[in-house]
Coordinates of N, CA and C in Angstrom, one line a residue:
M1 N 34.9 26.5 -6.1 CA 33.9 25.8 -7.0 C 34.7 25.1 -8.1
S2 N 34.2 24.0 -8.5 CA 34.9 23.2 -9.5 C 34.7 23.9 -10.9
E3 N 35.6 23.5 -11.8 CA 35.4 24.0 -13.2 C 34.1 23.6 -13.8
R4 N 33.7 22.4 -13.5 CA 32.4 21.9 -13.9 C 31.2 22.8 -13.4
G5 N 31.3 23.1 -12.1 CA 30.3 24.0 -11.5 C 30.1 25.3 -12.2
L6 N 31.3 25.9 -12.7 CA 31.2 27.2 -13.3 C 30.5 27.1 -14.7
N7 N 30.5 25.9 -15.3 CA 29.8 25.7 -16.6 C 28.4 25.3 -16.4
T8 N 27.9 25.0 -15.2 CA 26.5 24.6 -15.0 C 25.6 25.8 -15.0
V9 N 24.5 25.7 -15.7 CA 23.5 26.7 -15.7 C 22.6 26.5 -14.5
S10 N 22.4 27.6 -13.7 CA 21.4 27.5 -12.6 C 20.1 28.2 -13.0
F11 N 19.1 27.4 -13.0 CA 17.8 28.0 -13.3 C 17.0 28.5 -12.1
A12 N 17.6 28.2 -10.9 CA 16.8 28.5 -9.7 C 16.5 30.0 -9.5
G13 N 17.4 30.9 -9.8 CA 17.1 32.3 -9.7 C 15.9 32.7 -10.6
H14 N 15.9 32.1 -11.8 CA 14.8 32.4 -12.7 C 13.5 31.8 -12.3
V15 N 13.6 30.5 -11.8 CA 12.4 29.8 -11.4 C 11.7 30.5 -10.2
A16 N 12.6 31.1 -9.3 CA 12.0 31.7 -8.1 C 11.1 32.9 -8.4
S17 N 11.3 33.5 -9.6 CA 10.5 34.6 -9.9 C 9.6 34.4 -11.1
S18 N 9.3 33.1 -11.4 CA 8.6 32.8 -12.6 C 7.2 32.3 -12.3
A19 N 6.5 31.9 -13.4 CA 5.2 31.3 -13.3 C 5.3 30.0 -12.5
Q20 N 6.4 29.2 -12.6 CA 6.6 28.0 -11.9 C 6.6 28.3 -10.4
F21 N 7.2 29.4 -10.0 CA 7.2 29.7 -8.5 C 5.8 30.1 -8.1
K22 N 5.1 30.8 -8.9 CA 3.7 31.1 -8.6 C 2.8 29.9 -8.4
S23 N 3.1 28.9 -9.3 CA 2.4 27.6 -9.2 C 2.8 26.9 -7.9
L24 N 4.1 26.9 -7.6 CA 4.6 26.3 -6.3 C 4.0 27.0 -5.1
Y25 N 3.9 28.3 -5.2 CA 3.4 29.1 -4.1 C 1.9 28.7 -3.9
A26 N 1.1 28.7 -5.0 CA -0.3 28.4 -4.9 C -0.5 26.9 -4.4
E27 N 0.3 26.0 -4.8 CA 0.3 24.6 -4.3 C 0.5 24.6 -2.8
G28 N 1.6 25.3 -2.4 CA 1.9 25.3 -1.0 C 0.9 25.9 -0.1
M29 N 0.4 27.0 -0.5 CA -0.7 27.7 0.3 C -2.0 26.9 0.2
G30 N -2.2 26.3 -0.9 CA -3.4 25.5 -1.0 C -3.4 24.3 -0.1
L31 N -2.2 23.7 0.0 CA -2.0 22.5 0.9 C -2.2 22.9 2.4
V32 N -1.7 24.1 2.7 CA -1.9 24.6 4.1 C -3.4 24.7 4.4
E33 N -4.1 25.4 3.5 CA -5.5 25.5 3.7 C -6.3 24.2 3.7
E34 N -5.9 23.3 2.8 CA -6.6 22.0 2.8 C -6.3 21.2 4.1
T35 N -5.1 21.3 4.5 CA -4.7 20.6 5.8 C -5.5 21.1 7.0
A36 N -5.5 22.5 7.1 CA -6.2 23.1 8.2 C -7.7 22.7 8.2
S37 N -8.3 22.7 7.0 CA -9.7 22.3 6.9 C -9.9 20.9 7.3
Y38 N -9.0 20.0 6.9 CA -9.1 18.6 7.2 C -8.9 18.4 8.7
L39 N -7.9 19.0 9.3 CA -7.6 18.8 10.7 C -8.7 19.3 11.6
D40 N -9.4 20.4 11.2 CA -10.5 21.0 11.9 C -11.8 20.3 11.7
G41 N -11.9 19.5 10.7 CA -13.2 18.9 10.3 C -13.2 17.4 10.3
V42 N -13.1 16.8 9.2 CA -13.1 15.4 9.0 C -12.0 14.7 9.8
G43 N -10.8 15.3 9.8 CA -9.7 14.7 10.6 C -10.0 14.6 12.1
R44 N -10.6 15.7 12.6 CA -10.9 15.7 14.0 C -11.8 14.5 14.4
Q45 N -12.9 14.4 13.5 CA -13.8 13.3 13.8 C -13.2 11.9 13.6
A46 N -12.4 11.8 12.6 CA -11.7 10.5 12.3 C -10.7 10.1 13.5
S47 N -10.1 11.1 14.0 CA -9.1 10.9 15.1 C -9.8 10.4 16.4
K48 N -11.0 10.7 16.6 CA -11.7 10.3 17.8 C -12.0 8.8 17.9
V49 N -12.0 8.1 16.7 CA -12.3 6.7 16.7 C -11.1 5.8 16.4
L50 N -9.9 6.4 16.4 CA -8.7 5.6 16.1 C -8.4 4.7 17.3
P51 N -7.7 3.6 17.1 CA -7.2 2.8 18.2 C -6.1 3.6 18.9
R52 N -5.8 3.3 20.2 CA -5.0 4.1 21.0 C -3.6 4.4 20.4
M53 N -2.9 3.4 19.9 CA -1.6 3.7 19.2 C -1.7 4.7 18.1
A54 N -2.7 4.5 17.2 CA -2.9 5.3 16.1 C -3.3 6.7 16.5
S55 N -4.1 6.8 17.6 CA -4.5 8.1 18.1 C -3.3 9.0 18.6
V56 N -2.4 8.3 19.3 CA -1.2 9.0 19.8 C -0.3 9.4 18.6
L57 N -0.2 8.5 17.6 CA 0.6 8.8 16.4 C -0.1 9.9 15.6
Y58 N -1.4 9.9 15.5 CA -2.1 11.0 14.8 C -1.8 12.3 15.4
A59 N -1.8 12.4 16.7 CA -1.5 13.7 17.4 C -0.1 14.1 17.1
A60 N 0.8 13.2 17.2 CA 2.2 13.6 16.9 C 2.4 14.0 15.5
E61 N 1.8 13.2 14.5 CA 2.0 13.5 13.1 C 1.3 14.8 12.7
S62 N 0.2 15.1 13.3 CA -0.5 16.3 12.9 C 0.3 17.5 13.4
M63 N 1.0 17.4 14.5 CA 1.8 18.5 14.9 C 3.0 18.6 13.9
R64 N 3.6 17.5 13.6 CA 4.7 17.6 12.6 C 4.3 18.1 11.3
L65 N 3.1 17.7 10.8 CA 2.5 18.1 9.6 C 2.3 19.6 9.6
T66 N 1.7 20.1 10.6 CA 1.4 21.6 10.6 C 2.7 22.4 10.7
T67 N 3.7 21.9 11.5 CA 4.9 22.6 11.6 C 5.7 22.6 10.3
R68 N 5.7 21.4 9.6 CA 6.3 21.3 8.3 C 5.7 22.3 7.3
L69 N 4.3 22.4 7.3 CA 3.6 23.3 6.4 C 3.9 24.7 6.7
M70 N 4.0 25.1 8.0 CA 4.2 26.5 8.4 C 5.6 26.9 8.0
Q71 N 6.6 26.0 8.1 CA 7.9 26.3 7.7 C 8.0 26.5 6.2
M72 N 7.3 25.7 5.4 CA 7.2 25.9 4.0 C 6.5 27.2 3.6
A73 N 5.4 27.4 4.3 CA 4.7 28.7 4.0 C 5.6 29.9 4.3
S74 N 6.3 29.8 5.4 CA 7.2 30.9 5.7 C 8.2 31.1 4.6
W75 N 8.8 30.1 4.1 CA 9.8 30.2 3.0 C 9.1 30.8 1.8
L76 N 8.0 30.3 1.4 CA 7.3 30.8 0.2 C 7.0 32.2 0.4
L77 N 6.5 32.7 1.5 CA 6.2 34.1 1.8 C 7.4 34.9 1.7
L78 N 8.6 34.5 2.2 CA 9.8 35.2 2.1 C 10.3 35.3 0.7
Q79 N 10.2 34.2 0.0 CA 10.6 34.3 -1.4 C 9.7 35.2 -2.3
R80 N 8.4 35.2 -2.0 CA 7.5 36.1 -2.7 C 7.8 37.5 -2.3
A81 N 8.2 37.8 -1.1 CA 8.5 39.2 -0.7 C 9.7 39.7 -1.4
V82 N 10.7 38.8 -1.6 CA 11.9 39.2 -2.3 C 11.6 39.4 -3.8
N83 N 10.8 38.5 -4.3 CA 10.4 38.6 -5.7 C 9.6 39.9 -6.0
N84 N 8.8 40.3 -5.1 CA 8.0 41.5 -5.2 C 8.7 42.8 -4.8
G85 N 10.0 42.7 -4.4 CA 10.8 43.8 -4.0 C 10.4 44.4 -2.6
E86 N 9.7 43.6 -1.8 CA 9.2 44.0 -0.5 C 10.3 43.9 0.5
M87 N 11.3 43.0 0.2 CA 12.4 42.7 1.1 C 13.6 42.5 0.3
S88 N 14.8 42.9 0.8 CA 16.0 42.7 0.1 C 16.5 41.3 0.3
R89 N 17.4 40.8 -0.5 CA 17.9 39.5 -0.4 C 18.6 39.3 1.0
D90 N 19.3 40.4 1.5 CA 19.9 40.3 2.8 C 18.9 40.1 3.9
Q91 N 17.8 40.9 3.8 CA 16.7 40.7 4.8 C 16.1 39.3 4.8
V92 N 15.9 38.8 3.6 CA 15.4 37.4 3.5 C 16.4 36.4 4.1
L93 N 17.7 36.6 3.8 CA 18.7 35.7 4.3 C 18.7 35.7 5.8
S94 N 18.5 36.9 6.4 CA 18.4 37.0 7.9 C 17.2 36.2 8.4
E95 N 16.0 36.4 7.8 CA 14.8 35.8 8.3 C 14.8 34.3 8.0
K96 N 15.4 33.9 6.8 CA 15.4 32.5 6.4 C 16.1 31.6 7.3
N97 N 17.0 32.2 8.1 CA 17.7 31.3 9.1 C 16.8 30.7 10.1
K98 N 15.6 31.3 10.3 CA 14.6 30.7 11.2 C 13.8 29.6 10.6
V99 N 13.9 29.4 9.3 CA 13.0 28.5 8.6 C 13.8 27.2 8.5
R100 N 13.2 26.1 8.8 CA 13.8 24.7 8.7 C 13.0 23.9 7.6
L101 N 13.7 23.5 6.6 CA 13.1 22.8 5.5 C 13.6 21.3 5.4
D102 N 14.7 21.0 6.1 CA 15.3 19.7 6.0 C 15.0 18.8 7.2
S103 N 13.9 18.9 7.8 CA 13.6 18.1 8.9 C 12.1 17.7 8.9
F104 N 11.6 17.2 10.0 CA 10.2 16.8 10.1 C 9.8 15.6 9.3
N105 N 10.7 14.6 9.2 CA 10.4 13.4 8.4 C 9.5 12.5 9.2
V106 N 9.0 11.5 8.5 CA 8.0 10.6 9.0 C 8.5 9.2 9.1
D107 N 8.1 8.5 10.2 CA 8.4 7.1 10.3 C 7.2 6.3 9.9
K108 N 7.1 5.8 8.7 CA 6.0 5.0 8.2 C 5.9 3.6 8.8
T109 N 6.9 3.2 9.5 CA 6.9 1.9 10.2 C 6.4 2.0 11.6
A110 N 6.1 3.2 12.1 CA 5.7 3.4 13.5 C 4.4 2.6 13.7
P111 N 4.3 2.1 14.9 CA 3.0 1.4 15.3 C 1.8 2.3 15.1
G112 N 0.8 1.8 14.4 CA -0.4 2.6 14.2 C -0.4 3.4 12.9
W113 N 0.7 3.4 12.2 CA 0.7 4.1 10.9 C -0.4 3.7 10.0
N114 N -0.5 2.4 9.8 CA -1.5 1.9 8.8 C -2.9 2.1 9.3
D115 N -3.1 2.4 10.6 CA -4.5 2.7 11.1 C -4.9 4.2 10.9
L116 N -3.9 5.0 10.5 CA -4.2 6.4 10.3 C -5.1 6.6 9.1
P117 N -6.0 7.6 9.1 CA -6.9 7.7 7.9 C -6.1 8.0 6.7
E118 N -6.6 7.4 5.6 CA -5.9 7.5 4.3 C -5.7 8.9 3.9
A119 N -6.7 9.8 4.1 CA -6.7 11.2 3.7 C -5.6 11.9 4.5
F120 N -5.4 11.5 5.7 CA -4.4 12.1 6.6 C -3.0 11.7 6.1
R121 N -2.8 10.4 5.8 CA -1.5 10.0 5.3 C -1.2 10.6 3.9
D122 N -2.2 10.8 3.1 CA -2.0 11.5 1.8 C -1.5 12.9 2.0
L123 N -2.1 13.7 3.0 CA -1.7 15.0 3.2 C -0.2 15.0 3.7
I124 N 0.2 14.0 4.5 CA 1.6 13.9 4.9 C 2.5 13.7 3.7
E125 N 2.1 12.7 2.9 CA 2.9 12.4 1.7 C 3.1 13.6 0.8
R126 N 2.0 14.3 0.5 CA 2.1 15.5 -0.3 C 2.9 16.6 0.3
S127 N 2.8 16.8 1.6 CA 3.6 17.8 2.3 C 5.1 17.4 2.2
L128 N 5.4 16.1 2.3 CA 6.9 15.7 2.2 C 7.4 16.0 0.8
R129 N 6.6 15.7 -0.2 CA 7.1 15.9 -1.6 C 7.3 17.4 -1.8
L130 N 6.4 18.2 -1.3 CA 6.5 19.7 -1.5 C 7.7 20.2 -0.7
Q131 N 7.9 19.7 0.5 CA 9.0 20.1 1.3 C 10.3 19.8 0.6
N132 N 10.4 18.6 -0.1 CA 11.6 18.3 -0.8 C 11.9 19.2 -2.0
R133 N 10.8 19.5 -2.7 CA 10.9 20.5 -3.8 C 11.4 21.8 -3.4
I134 N 10.8 22.3 -2.3 CA 11.2 23.6 -1.8 C 12.6 23.6 -1.2
A135 N 12.9 22.6 -0.5 CA 14.3 22.5 0.0 C 15.3 22.5 -1.1
L136 N 15.0 21.8 -2.2 CA 16.0 21.8 -3.3 C 16.1 23.2 -4.0
L137 N 15.0 23.8 -4.1 CA 15.0 25.2 -4.7 C 15.7 26.1 -3.8
D138 N 15.5 26.0 -2.5 CA 16.2 26.8 -1.5 C 17.7 26.6 -1.6
R139 N 18.2 25.4 -1.7 CA 19.6 25.1 -1.8 C 20.1 25.7 -3.2
E140 N 19.4 25.6 -4.2 CA 19.8 26.1 -5.5 C 20.0 27.6 -5.5
I141 N 19.0 28.3 -4.8 CA 19.1 29.8 -4.7 C 20.1 30.3 -3.7
Y142 N 20.1 29.7 -2.5 CA 20.8 30.3 -1.4 C 22.1 29.6 -1.1
R143 N 22.3 28.3 -1.5 CA 23.5 27.6 -1.2 C 23.9 26.7 -2.4
P144 N 24.1 27.3 -3.5 CA 24.4 26.5 -4.7 C 25.6 25.6 -4.6
Q145 N 26.5 26.0 -3.8 CA 27.7 25.2 -3.6 C 27.4 23.8 -3.0
E146 N 26.2 23.7 -2.3 CA 25.9 22.5 -1.6 C 25.0 21.5 -2.5
V147 N 24.6 22.0 -3.7 CA 23.7 21.3 -4.5 C 24.5 20.2 -5.3
Q148 N 24.0 19.0 -5.3 CA 24.6 17.9 -6.0 C 24.0 18.0 -7.4
T149 N 24.8 17.6 -8.4 CA 24.3 17.6 -9.8 C 23.6 16.3 -10.1
F150 N 23.7 15.3 -9.2 CA 23.0 14.0 -9.4 C 23.6 13.3 -10.7
A151 N 24.8 13.6 -11.0 CA 25.4 13.0 -12.3 C 26.8 12.7 -12.0
P152 N 27.2 11.5 -12.4 CA 28.7 11.2 -12.3 C 29.4 12.0 -13.3
D153 N 30.7 12.1 -13.1 CA 31.5 13.0 -14.0 C 31.4 12.7 -15.5
N154 N 31.1 11.5 -15.8 CA 31.1 11.1 -17.2 C 29.7 11.3 -17.8
Q155 N 28.7 11.8 -17.0 CA 27.3 12.0 -17.5 C 27.2 13.4 -18.1
N156 N 26.4 13.5 -19.1 CA 26.1 14.8 -19.8 C 25.6 15.8 -18.8
S157 N 26.2 17.0 -18.8 CA 25.8 18.0 -17.8 C 24.4 18.5 -18.1
V158 N 23.9 18.5 -19.3 CA 22.5 18.8 -19.6 C 21.6 17.8 -18.9
Q159 N 21.9 16.6 -19.0 CA 21.1 15.6 -18.3 C 21.1 15.8 -16.8
A160 N 22.2 16.2 -16.3 CA 22.3 16.5 -14.8 C 21.3 17.6 -14.5
Q161 N 21.2 18.7 -15.3 CA 20.3 19.8 -15.1 C 18.9 19.3 -15.2
I162 N 18.6 18.5 -16.2 CA 17.3 18.0 -16.4 C 16.9 17.2 -15.2
N163 N 17.8 16.4 -14.6 CA 17.5 15.6 -13.4 C 17.2 16.6 -12.2
L164 N 17.9 17.7 -12.1 CA 17.6 18.6 -11.1 C 16.2 19.2 -11.2
L165 N 15.9 19.6 -12.5 CA 14.6 20.1 -12.7 C 13.5 19.1 -12.4
Q166 N 13.7 17.9 -12.8 CA 12.7 16.9 -12.5 C 12.5 16.7 -11.0
T167 N 13.6 16.7 -10.2 CA 13.5 16.6 -8.8 C 12.8 17.8 -8.2
A168 N 13.2 19.0 -8.7 CA 12.6 20.2 -8.2 C 11.1 20.4 -8.4
F169 N 10.6 19.9 -9.6 CA 9.3 20.1 -10.0 C 8.4 18.8 -10.0
G170 N 9.0 17.8 -9.4 CA 8.2 16.5 -9.2 C 7.7 15.9 -10.4
S171 N 8.5 15.6 -11.4 CA 8.0 15.0 -12.6 C 7.4 13.7 -12.4
N172 N 6.5 13.3 -13.2 CA 5.8 12.0 -13.0 C 6.2 11.1 -14.1

């Protein structure tokens, strides 16, 4: 680890057991519920009237969306279990190997993308933003040596940490 890395403060361990994590957990689980409700209701009806290309894309993207959300929910549940003392860090590390957070991206240039219902595309966008936040927090907690500081060597290290926090918590 570099000398600079030794001087960097990691907030991830504290965030993972804080009110911010509880908020992230609620957001993630809420998105899972909202998506399930959409796909079983309004989304099912909307998908029946889509043009052929969009219909095929809708089917593929809904599978990717649900898979992405289930992976995130698994990570959130594992983190909650370790925070509550229900699982050890080693148990979580063993189970976490089954969770994939860095995949399931979307091709917004695919034929039919613009024909997909706006609400569906919004769920996809929100899930991707949440996936990125969770993946960053995961790297901070479990693989800190892989985390980039997003700062050139001549940039203030405090600013680098602020940039990490903004990325993790989706500042507006």
